[in-house]
Coordinates of C-alpha atoms in Angstrom, one line a residue:
M1 CA -61.4 43.9 35.7
R2 CA -62.1 41.0 33.3
K3 CA -64.1 43.4 31.1
I4 CA -61.1 45.7 31.0
L5 CA -58.7 42.8 30.0
L6 CA -61.2 41.7 27.3
I7 CA -61.3 45.2 25.8
I8 CA -57.4 45.3 25.8
Q9 CA -57.2 42.0 24.1
M10 CA -59.7 43.1 21.4
I11 CA -57.6 46.2 20.8
I12 CA -54.4 44.2 20.4
V13 CA -56.1 41.8 17.9
L14 CA -57.4 44.7 15.9
F15 CA -54.0 46.3 15.9
I16 CA -52.3 43.1 14.6
F17 CA -54.9 42.6 11.9
T18 CA -54.5 46.2 10.7
S19 CA -50.7 45.9 10.7
K20 CA -50.9 42.8 8.5
E21 CA -53.1 44.6 6.0
N22 CA -50.8 47.6 5.9
K23 CA -47.9 45.2 5.1
D24 CA -49.9 43.7 2.2
Y25 CA -49.7 40.1 3.4
D26 CA -51.9 38.3 1.0
L27 CA -53.3 34.8 1.1
V28 CA -50.3 33.2 -0.5
Q29 CA -48.0 34.7 2.1
S30 CA -50.3 33.3 4.8
D31 CA -50.2 29.9 3.2
S32 CA -46.4 30.0 3.2
I33 CA -46.4 30.6 6.9
V34 CA -48.7 27.7 7.4
L35 CA -46.3 25.5 5.3
N36 CA -43.4 26.8 7.4
S37 CA -45.2 25.7 10.5
V38 CA -46.1 22.3 9.1
N39 CA -42.5 21.7 8.3
G40 CA -41.6 22.3 11.9
Y41 CA -40.1 25.7 11.8
D42 CA -42.8 27.6 13.9
D43 CA -41.2 30.9 13.1
Y44 CA -43.6 33.8 12.6
D45 CA -41.1 36.7 12.6
T46 CA -41.2 39.4 10.0
V47 CA -38.1 38.2 8.0
T48 CA -39.0 37.9 4.3
K49 CA -35.6 37.6 2.6
C50 CA -32.7 35.2 2.9
T51 CA -29.1 35.7 1.8
V52 CA -27.0 32.8 0.4
T53 CA -23.2 33.2 0.3
F54 CA -21.0 30.9 -1.7
D55 CA -17.5 29.3 -1.2
L56 CA -16.2 28.0 -4.5
N57 CA -13.8 25.8 -2.6
G58 CA -10.9 26.3 -5.0
G59 CA -13.1 26.3 -8.1
E60 CA -14.2 28.9 -10.6
L61 CA -17.4 30.2 -12.0
N62 CA -17.3 32.1 -15.3
G63 CA -13.5 32.5 -14.9
S64 CA -13.8 34.0 -11.4
K65 CA -12.9 32.5 -8.0
Y66 CA -15.5 34.7 -6.3
M67 CA -19.3 34.3 -6.5
E68 CA -21.6 37.2 -5.4
P69 CA -24.1 36.5 -2.6
R70 CA -27.7 36.0 -3.7
V71 CA -30.9 37.1 -2.0
Y72 CA -34.0 34.9 -2.2
E73 CA -37.5 35.1 -0.8
R74 CA -37.9 33.3 2.4
Y75 CA -39.7 29.9 2.0
E76 CA -38.7 30.0 -1.7
V77 CA -37.6 26.8 -3.6
L78 CA -34.3 27.9 -5.0
P79 CA -33.7 27.9 -8.7
Y80 CA -30.8 25.8 -10.1
I81 CA -27.4 27.5 -9.5
T82 CA -24.8 27.2 -12.2
A83 CA -22.2 24.6 -11.3
P84 CA -18.6 25.8 -10.8
T85 CA -15.6 24.0 -12.2
K86 CA -12.3 23.0 -10.5
K87 CA -9.0 21.8 -11.9
V88 CA -6.1 20.2 -10.0
N89 CA -2.6 19.3 -10.9
I90 CA -2.1 15.5 -10.9
N91 CA 0.8 13.5 -12.4
G92 CA 2.3 16.5 -14.1
G93 CA -1.0 17.3 -15.9
V94 CA -4.4 18.8 -15.2
M95 CA -7.5 16.9 -14.1
N96 CA -11.0 18.4 -14.2
L97 CA -13.1 17.5 -11.1
L98 CA -16.8 16.9 -11.4
F99 CA -19.1 19.2 -9.3
Q100 CA -21.2 17.2 -6.8
G101 CA -23.3 19.9 -5.2
W102 CA -23.5 22.6 -2.6
K103 CA -22.8 21.6 1.0
K104 CA -24.7 23.7 3.6
D105 CA -22.4 25.1 6.3
S106 CA -25.3 25.0 8.8
D107 CA -25.7 21.2 8.9
G108 CA -23.0 19.8 6.6
K109 CA -25.6 18.3 4.2
I110 CA -25.8 18.7 0.5
W111 CA -28.5 21.1 -0.6
N112 CA -31.5 19.5 -2.3
Y113 CA -33.2 21.7 -4.9
D114 CA -36.6 20.7 -3.7
E115 CA -35.9 22.3 -0.3
I116 CA -37.2 25.7 0.7
I117 CA -34.9 28.3 2.2
V118 CA -35.7 29.4 5.7
N119 CA -32.6 31.3 6.9
D120 CA -29.4 32.7 5.6
E121 CA -27.1 30.0 4.3
H122 CA -23.5 29.5 3.4
F123 CA -22.9 27.1 0.6
I124 CA -19.6 25.3 0.0
A125 CA -18.9 23.7 -3.4
Q126 CA -18.2 20.0 -3.4
Y127 CA -16.3 18.2 -6.1
A128 CA -16.0 14.5 -7.1
F129 CA -12.4 13.4 -6.8
S130 CA -11.4 10.4 -8.8
R131 CA -9.5 8.1 -6.5
S132 CA -9.2 5.3 -9.1
I133 CA -6.5 7.1 -11.2
I134 CA -3.0 5.8 -11.5
I135 CA -1.0 8.1 -9.1
K136 CA 2.6 9.0 -9.9
T137 CA 3.1 11.8 -7.3
I138 CA 1.5 11.2 -4.0
D139 CA 2.0 14.7 -2.7
D140 CA 0.1 16.3 -5.6
Y141 CA -2.7 13.8 -5.3
L142 CA -3.3 14.2 -1.6
L143 CA -3.0 18.0 -1.6
A144 CA -5.6 18.0 -4.3
K145 CA -7.8 15.5 -2.5
Y146 CA -8.1 17.4 0.7
N147 CA -7.2 21.0 -0.2
G148 CA -4.1 20.2 1.8
I149 CA -1.2 22.3 2.8
T150 CA 1.3 19.6 3.7
T151 CA 1.8 15.8 3.5
Y152 CA 4.2 13.3 5.1
S153 CA 4.7 9.6 5.1
K154 CA 4.0 7.6 8.3
E155 CA 4.9 4.0 7.4
M156 CA 6.2 2.2 4.3
K157 CA 6.1 -1.5 3.6
N158 CA 7.5 -3.0 0.4
I159 CA 8.3 -6.6 -0.5
N160 CA 11.8 -5.3 -1.6
D161 CA 12.6 -5.1 2.2
I162 CA 12.1 -8.9 2.3
T163 CA 13.0 -10.3 -1.2
N164 CA 15.4 -7.6 -2.4
G165 CA 13.3 -7.1 -5.5
I166 CA 10.0 -6.0 -6.9
P167 CA 7.9 -7.2 -9.8
V168 CA 8.7 -5.9 -13.3
E169 CA 6.4 -3.7 -15.3
V170 CA 4.9 -5.4 -18.4
Q171 CA 4.5 -3.7 -21.8
G172 CA 7.8 -1.8 -21.6
R173 CA 9.8 -0.2 -24.4
I174 CA 10.8 -2.2 -27.4
T175 CA 14.4 -2.2 -26.3
Y176 CA 15.3 -4.0 -23.0
A177 CA 16.5 -0.9 -21.1
D178 CA 14.9 -1.6 -17.8
M179 CA 13.9 -4.8 -16.1
E180 CA 10.6 -5.0 -18.0
I181 CA 8.7 -7.5 -20.1
T182 CA 8.9 -5.5 -23.2
N183 CA 6.6 -5.1 -26.2
G184 CA 9.2 -6.9 -28.2
D185 CA 8.9 -9.9 -25.9
L186 CA 5.1 -9.8 -26.0
A187 CA 4.9 -9.5 -29.8
K188 CA 7.0 -12.6 -30.3
A189 CA 5.0 -14.5 -27.6
K190 CA 1.6 -13.5 -29.2
E191 CA 2.9 -14.8 -32.5
N192 CA 4.1 -18.1 -31.0
S193 CA 0.8 -18.7 -29.1
G194 CA -1.5 -17.7 -32.0
I195 CA -3.7 -15.4 -29.9
K196 CA -5.7 -12.8 -31.9
S197 CA -5.6 -9.9 -29.5
S198 CA -2.8 -7.4 -30.1
Y199 CA -3.1 -6.4 -26.4
G200 CA -3.1 -9.9 -24.8
G201 CA -5.4 -9.0 -21.9
C202 CA -4.7 -7.5 -18.5
G203 CA -5.1 -10.9 -16.8
P204 CA -2.4 -12.7 -18.7
L205 CA -0.1 -9.6 -18.7
S206 CA -0.4 -9.4 -14.9
M207 CA 0.3 -13.1 -14.6
I208 CA 3.4 -12.7 -16.7
G209 CA 4.8 -10.1 -14.4
H210 CA 4.0 -12.2 -11.4
L211 CA 5.7 -15.3 -12.7
D212 CA 8.7 -13.3 -13.8
F213 CA 9.0 -12.2 -10.1
L214 CA 9.0 -15.8 -8.9
G215 CA 11.8 -16.7 -11.3
R216 CA 13.8 -13.5 -10.9
Y217 CA 13.7 -13.0 -7.1
K218 CA 12.3 -16.1 -5.5
G219 CA 14.7 -18.7 -7.0
Y220 CA 12.4 -20.6 -9.3
K221 CA 15.1 -20.9 -11.9
R222 CA 13.2 -23.1 -14.4
I223 CA 11.1 -20.0 -15.1
L224 CA 14.1 -17.6 -15.5
S225 CA 17.5 -19.2 -15.0
N226 CA 19.6 -16.1 -15.8
A227 CA 17.5 -13.1 -15.0
R228 CA 19.2 -9.9 -13.9
D229 CA 18.3 -7.7 -10.9
N230 CA 20.2 -4.6 -12.2
V231 CA 19.3 -2.0 -14.8
I232 CA 21.5 -2.3 -17.9
A233 CA 20.9 -1.5 -21.5
T234 CA 21.9 -4.7 -23.2
D235 CA 20.1 -8.0 -23.6
T236 CA 21.2 -11.6 -24.2
P237 CA 19.6 -14.3 -26.4
Q238 CA 19.0 -16.5 -23.4
E239 CA 17.2 -13.9 -21.4
F240 CA 15.1 -12.9 -24.4
N241 CA 14.1 -16.5 -25.1
E242 CA 13.2 -17.2 -21.5
R243 CA 11.0 -14.2 -21.3
V244 CA 9.3 -15.0 -24.6
D245 CA 8.8 -18.6 -23.5
L246 CA 7.2 -17.4 -20.2
A247 CA 4.8 -15.1 -22.0
T248 CA 4.0 -17.7 -24.7
R249 CA 3.0 -20.3 -22.0
V250 CA 0.8 -17.8 -20.2
F251 CA -1.0 -16.6 -23.4
S252 CA -1.5 -20.3 -24.4
N253 CA -2.8 -21.4 -21.0
T254 CA -5.1 -18.5 -20.1
K255 CA -8.4 -18.2 -21.8
T256 CA -9.2 -14.5 -22.6
Y257 CA -12.3 -13.2 -24.4
E258 CA -12.4 -10.3 -26.8
I259 CA -15.3 -8.0 -26.0
G260 CA -16.6 -4.6 -27.1
I261 CA -14.9 -2.5 -29.7
G262 CA -11.2 -2.4 -30.2
D263 CA -8.4 -4.9 -29.6
K264 CA -7.8 -3.8 -26.0
S265 CA -11.3 -4.8 -24.9
T266 CA -10.7 -8.2 -23.2
F267 CA -12.0 -10.1 -20.3
C268 CA -10.5 -13.0 -18.3
E269 CA -12.7 -14.9 -15.9
P270 CA -11.0 -15.3 -12.5
T271 CA -11.4 -19.1 -12.7
D272 CA -9.7 -19.0 -16.1
Y273 CA -6.9 -16.9 -14.6
I274 CA -6.3 -19.3 -11.8
K275 CA -6.5 -22.3 -14.1
G276 CA -3.9 -20.7 -16.5
L277 CA -1.6 -19.8 -13.5
K278 CA -1.7 -23.4 -12.3
M279 CA -1.2 -24.8 -15.8
T280 CA 1.8 -22.6 -16.3
L281 CA 3.4 -23.5 -13.0
K282 CA 2.9 -27.1 -13.8
S283 CA 4.6 -26.7 -17.1
Y284 CA 7.7 -25.6 -15.2
G285 CA 7.4 -28.5 -12.7
Y286 CA 6.3 -26.2 -9.9
E287 CA 2.7 -27.5 -9.4
D288 CA 3.3 -28.6 -5.9
S289 CA 5.4 -25.6 -4.8
F290 CA 2.6 -23.1 -4.4
K291 CA -0.9 -22.7 -2.9
I292 CA -3.2 -20.4 -4.9
S293 CA -5.9 -18.6 -2.8
H294 CA -8.7 -16.6 -4.4
Y295 CA -10.6 -14.0 -2.2
N296 CA -13.7 -13.1 -4.2
L297 CA -17.1 -11.5 -4.0
L298 CA -18.1 -13.9 -1.3
N299 CA -15.4 -12.5 1.0
K300 CA -15.8 -9.2 2.8
N301 CA -13.7 -6.2 1.7
A302 CA -11.8 -6.2 5.0
T303 CA -10.8 -9.9 4.4
K304 CA -9.5 -9.1 0.9
I305 CA -7.6 -6.0 2.1
N306 CA -6.0 -8.1 5.0
A307 CA -5.0 -10.7 2.4
I308 CA -3.1 -8.1 0.5
Y309 CA -1.4 -6.9 3.7
E310 CA -0.4 -10.4 4.8
S311 CA 1.0 -11.4 1.5
I312 CA 3.1 -8.2 1.2
N313 CA 4.4 -8.7 4.8
K314 CA 5.6 -12.2 3.7
G315 CA 7.4 -10.8 0.7
M316 CA 5.0 -11.9 -2.0
P317 CA 3.0 -9.6 -4.4
V318 CA -0.6 -10.2 -5.1
V319 CA -2.8 -9.8 -8.2
V320 CA -6.1 -8.1 -7.8
W321 CA -9.0 -7.6 -10.2
T322 CA -11.6 -4.8 -10.1
S323 CA -15.0 -3.9 -11.4
L324 CA -16.0 -0.6 -13.0
M325 CA -15.0 1.8 -10.2
T326 CA -17.8 4.1 -9.1
D327 CA -15.7 7.3 -9.3
S328 CA -13.9 6.5 -12.5
Y329 CA -14.3 9.2 -15.2
S330 CA -12.7 7.1 -18.0
W331 CA -16.0 7.5 -19.9
L332 CA -15.9 11.3 -19.5
K333 CA -12.2 12.2 -19.5
D334 CA -9.1 10.6 -20.9
I335 CA -7.7 9.4 -17.5
T336 CA -5.9 6.2 -17.1
N337 CA -7.2 4.3 -14.1
Y338 CA -7.5 0.9 -12.4
S339 CA -11.1 0.4 -13.3
S340 CA -12.1 -3.1 -14.6
H341 CA -8.5 -4.3 -14.6
Y342 CA -6.1 -7.0 -13.4
F343 CA -2.9 -5.5 -11.8
G344 CA -0.3 -6.3 -9.2
I345 CA 0.2 -4.8 -5.7
Y346 CA 3.6 -5.2 -4.0
G347 CA 3.7 -2.6 -1.2
Y348 CA 1.7 -0.1 0.9
E349 CA 2.4 3.3 2.4
K350 CA 0.6 5.3 5.1
W351 CA 0.4 9.0 4.5
I352 CA -0.8 11.9 6.6
T353 CA -2.3 15.1 5.0
I354 CA -3.0 18.3 6.9
D355 CA -5.8 20.3 5.2
D356 CA -6.3 24.1 5.2
N357 CA -8.4 23.8 8.3
G358 CA -5.6 22.0 10.2
E359 CA -7.4 18.6 10.2
K360 CA -5.4 15.4 9.7
H361 CA -6.3 12.8 7.1
E362 CA -4.7 9.3 6.9
D363 CA -4.6 7.4 3.7
I364 CA -3.2 4.0 2.6
M365 CA -1.5 4.1 -0.8
F366 CA -0.8 0.8 -2.6
L367 CA 2.3 0.4 -4.7
T368 CA 1.2 -1.2 -8.0
R369 CA 2.3 -2.7 -11.3
P370 CA -0.6 -1.6 -13.7
N371 CA 1.3 -3.1 -16.6
F372 CA 0.7 -0.2 -19.0
G373 CA 4.4 0.2 -19.8
Y374 CA 5.5 2.6 -17.1
S375 CA 9.2 2.8 -16.3
Q376 CA 10.4 0.1 -13.9
N377 CA 12.2 2.6 -11.7
K378 CA 9.2 5.0 -11.2
Y379 CA 6.5 4.2 -8.7
T380 CA 2.8 4.1 -9.4
Y381 CA 0.2 4.1 -6.7
L382 CA -3.5 3.5 -6.0
D383 CA -5.5 5.1 -3.2
M384 CA -6.9 2.2 -1.1
E385 CA -10.2 4.1 -0.8
A386 CA -10.9 3.3 -4.5
L387 CA -11.1 -0.4 -3.6
I388 CA -13.3 -0.2 -0.5
D389 CA -16.5 0.9 -2.2
G390 CA -17.2 -2.5 -3.7
S391 CA -14.8 -2.2 -6.7
L392 CA -12.4 -4.8 -5.3
W393 CA -13.9 -8.0 -6.7
G394 CA -11.0 -10.4 -6.2
V395 CA -7.5 -10.9 -4.7
I396 CA -5.3 -13.8 -5.9
V397 CA -2.6 -14.8 -3.5
T398 CA 0.3 -17.1 -4.3
E399 CA 1.9 -18.8 -1.3
E400 CA 5.0 -20.9 -1.3
V401 CA 4.5 -24.4 0.2
E402 CA 7.2 -24.5 2.9
N403 CA 8.4 -26.6 5.8
F404 CA 9.6 -24.9 8.9
K405 CA 12.1 -25.7 11.7
S406 CA 13.2 -23.4 14.5
I407 CA 16.5 -23.3 16.3
N408 CA 17.1 -21.5 19.6
P409 CA 20.4 -20.0 21.0
H410 CA 21.2 -23.3 22.8
F411 CA 21.3 -25.1 19.5
Y412 CA 24.9 -24.0 18.7
G413 CA 26.8 -25.2 21.7
F414 CA 29.5 -22.5 21.3
P415 CA 31.9 -21.6 24.1
G416 CA 31.6 -18.3 25.9
Q417 CA 34.5 -16.8 23.9
Y418 CA 34.9 -14.5 20.9
F419 CA 37.6 -15.8 18.6
F420 CA 39.6 -13.4 16.4
D421 CA 39.8 -16.1 13.7
S422 CA 36.9 -17.9 12.0
R423 CA 35.8 -21.3 13.4
E424 CA 33.7 -24.0 11.8
T425 CA 31.3 -26.5 13.5
K426 CA 28.9 -29.1 12.2
H427 CA 25.3 -29.4 13.3
S428 CA 22.2 -31.5 12.6
F429 CA 19.4 -29.5 11.1
I430 CA 17.2 -32.1 9.4
E431 CA 19.7 -34.9 9.0
Q432 CA 23.0 -35.7 10.7
N433 CA 25.6 -33.0 10.2
D434 CA 23.7 -31.3 7.4
L435 CA 24.5 -27.8 8.6
K436 CA 27.9 -26.2 8.6
I437 CA 28.2 -22.9 10.7
T438 CA 31.2 -20.7 10.3
R439 CA 31.6 -17.9 12.8
L440 CA 33.9 -14.9 13.6
R441 CA 33.6 -13.1 16.9
S442 CA 30.5 -15.0 17.8
G443 CA 29.9 -16.8 21.1
Y444 CA 27.7 -17.2 24.2
V445 CA 27.3 -14.6 26.9
Q446 CA 26.2 -16.1 30.2
S447 CA 23.8 -14.1 32.4
Y448 CA 23.6 -14.4 36.1
D449 CA 20.9 -13.5 38.7
S450 CA 21.5 -11.4 41.8
N451 CA 22.9 -14.4 43.7
N452 CA 25.4 -15.0 40.9
K453 CA 23.5 -18.1 39.8
P454 CA 23.8 -18.8 36.0
Q455 CA 20.7 -18.0 34.0
E456 CA 20.1 -17.6 30.3
K457 CA 22.8 -18.0 27.6
Y458 CA 22.7 -15.5 24.8
L459 CA 24.2 -15.9 21.3
V460 CA 26.1 -12.7 20.4
L461 CA 28.0 -11.1 17.6
S462 CA 30.7 -8.6 18.9
S463 CA 32.5 -6.2 16.5
N464 CA 33.5 -3.3 18.7
K465 CA 36.7 -4.7 20.3
K466 CA 40.2 -3.4 19.6
N467 CA 41.8 -5.3 16.6
A468 CA 38.4 -6.7 15.6
G469 CA 35.9 -4.6 13.7
K470 CA 34.0 -7.5 12.1
A471 CA 31.8 -10.4 13.3
F472 CA 29.7 -12.8 11.3
I473 CA 27.8 -16.1 11.4
D474 CA 27.5 -18.2 8.3
Y475 CA 24.9 -20.9 7.7
E476 CA 25.5 -23.5 5.0
F477 CA 22.8 -26.2 4.4
S478 CA 23.7 -29.4 2.5
N479 CA 20.4 -31.2 2.1
V480 CA 17.6 -28.6 2.0
K481 CA 16.9 -25.3 0.2
I482 CA 16.2 -22.4 2.5
T483 CA 13.2 -20.2 1.4
S484 CA 12.7 -17.9 4.4
M485 CA 14.0 -16.8 7.8
D486 CA 12.2 -15.4 10.8
I487 CA 14.8 -14.1 13.2
S488 CA 14.8 -12.2 16.6
L489 CA 17.5 -9.6 17.0
S490 CA 18.4 -6.9 19.5
M491 CA 21.4 -4.9 20.9
W492 CA 22.8 -6.1 24.2
G493 CA 22.4 -2.7 25.8
S494 CA 22.4 1.0 25.2
S495 CA 26.2 1.4 25.4
E496 CA 27.3 -0.8 22.5
N497 CA 28.4 2.2 20.3
L498 CA 26.6 0.8 17.3
H499 CA 25.3 3.7 15.2
D500 CA 24.5 4.2 11.5
N501 CA 27.5 6.5 11.2
N502 CA 30.0 4.0 12.4
S503 CA 28.5 0.5 12.0
R504 CA 26.7 -1.7 9.5
M505 CA 24.8 -4.9 9.8
Y506 CA 23.5 -6.8 6.8
I507 CA 22.5 -10.2 5.4
E508 CA 24.1 -11.8 2.4
V509 CA 23.0 -14.8 0.4
F510 CA 25.0 -17.0 -2.0
D511 CA 23.3 -17.3 -5.3
G512 CA 25.5 -20.2 -6.5
K513 CA 28.1 -18.0 -8.0
V514 CA 28.7 -14.9 -5.8
W515 CA 27.6 -13.5 -2.4
R516 CA 24.9 -10.9 -2.8
K517 CA 23.7 -8.4 -0.3
H518 CA 20.1 -9.1 0.6
Y519 CA 19.2 -6.7 3.4
N520 CA 20.8 -3.7 5.2
F521 CA 19.7 -3.1 8.7
V522 CA 19.2 0.4 10.1
M523 CA 21.1 0.4 13.4
Y524 CA 18.8 3.1 14.9
D525 CA 15.8 0.8 14.5
I526 CA 17.3 -2.2 16.3
L527 CA 15.9 -2.4 19.8
R528 CA 18.1 -2.0 22.8
G529 CA 18.2 -4.6 25.6
K530 CA 19.2 -8.3 25.4
D531 CA 15.6 -9.4 26.3
N532 CA 13.9 -6.7 24.1
S533 CA 14.2 -8.3 20.7
K534 CA 12.4 -7.5 17.4
K535 CA 11.4 -10.1 14.8
Y536 CA 12.6 -9.7 11.2
Y537 CA 11.2 -11.8 8.3
F538 CA 13.1 -12.4 5.1
S539 CA 12.2 -14.4 1.9
F540 CA 15.0 -15.8 -0.1
G541 CA 13.5 -17.9 -2.9
S542 CA 15.7 -21.0 -2.8
I543 CA 19.3 -20.8 -1.3
S544 CA 21.8 -23.0 0.5
K545 CA 24.0 -20.4 2.1
L546 CA 23.4 -17.1 4.0
R547 CA 25.3 -15.1 6.6
I548 CA 24.8 -12.2 9.0
I549 CA 27.6 -9.7 9.1
L550 CA 28.3 -6.9 11.7
E551 CA 31.0 -4.3 11.0
H552 CA 32.4 -1.4 13.1
D553 CA 34.6 1.3 11.5
D554 CA 36.5 2.3 14.7
P555 CA 36.8 -0.8 17.0
N556 CA 38.3 0.6 20.2
G557 CA 36.6 -1.3 22.9
T558 CA 38.7 -2.7 25.7
R559 CA 35.8 -5.1 26.5
N560 CA 33.6 -7.0 24.1
L561 CA 31.2 -4.3 23.0
G562 CA 29.2 -3.7 19.8
R563 CA 27.1 -6.7 20.6
I564 CA 24.1 -7.9 18.7
V565 CA 22.0 -10.7 20.3
I566 CA 20.7 -13.4 18.0
G567 CA 17.6 -15.0 19.4
D568 CA 15.3 -17.7 18.0
I569 CA 15.4 -18.4 14.2
K570 CA 12.7 -20.1 12.2
F571 CA 13.9 -21.3 8.8
G572 CA 11.5 -22.1 6.0
Y573 CA 12.8 -24.8 3.7
K574 CA 11.9 -27.3 1.0

């Protein structure tokens, strides 16, 4: 039996050897199989050819969006495959993307040209997308970034929600048509300061816009005493002179170096920027009004990004400075970007993009002031991803030095009654009787437990009562300047009949001449339930009077309805 088995095995071996000879397997082919085994494939089948198919991923090769499959010898090192090109529409123009390589569909890795091919493959073209460009249209940008089919915004945060203003754009048109620091302002300031650069440097230009914001919207009137917050086409000598004076001080106080070729090649050391900022604030008498913090290369990226968020949430823009961004094509293509630049950030937006495979992508887009002379009323954005690859070298945060005092609903001592005429009372905030409160249809509501025992008192505005329609509470401080307010608000319940189509609630501030609307509430967003309050933060600059107003278009309640509960308030003052 063993002899029979041995004879059968010899016949099989002879048959295999003869078969290989008939198929002309030479020594090289045998070596290839050994190499295959050494590389861990252990595949000794008779396949000798591999087919590679290509997905140009929205690109083109020789004017075609289709690329023919190619057949290669198995275990062959592939020759170089001509790179496709891809163009996308961004900001009303066309941007050429750089080809990065072919991604293998089998394992998601980029094909290396020193690899051997073992099986059929499907290659997908990959392109470098420049995230460091100045974005004007978010939808176009995100659709191009992800081969997306739709986008939508998820969350928006802008310092305008808190301060009722945003920083100006520097290097605007010669005429003062928008709220910009114009080239006319800068030309005069460069002449006054004696600097050599016709550009001035991105550091000083960013500082000028930042200080303009402090004067225009934060109440630091020695910087700008008569700045406007509306868009008109005329200018006044006082406004022109104040803007020129501001720019002159910044250029004179901030050391900037000329480097490279051309008058726009400048560099400002961050330490020189901060020194110039402090010197300029001191020249206006505000050296003790601000704390300047610099988050630099010693801080983690997450720390710097959080510093941006926190400052925006407090109503204060930041200035950032970047290195050469790794995906910037400025040396290849004429694309304006944020690389190696000082610029301002004053808001952020969260966006969702759904790509052509149905996958969701979330992005943070920063609202910026790049100070290249863009229109004041058009937004410019930066993809946050451009900053998280090590390009964000510094964040400079300006914080107001404030004192704080909180008052709770028991502070007022009002009766449990809503008067149809306005009433005035005096209160002690910091000193005796230094706060006058005027109120209309505002009073206490007493709550009771299940045993009819008095519990909490709630301070309430009530507008939805027949013959009413309006309620307000007015705060006038005599010895301090109010800089901010952190307030808790809610609706009493779900049956107050306060909706955006029949009611309004807003905050007004007195600027020394007239009352100005500072913030409009969205009634839908106010939480329902007297104990379910939401905190709102507002930054005012420097004011003495503010008021909260609630209005109803059709007051028909037989009871006191349309109620807004005012909880704890923390005032910032100086």
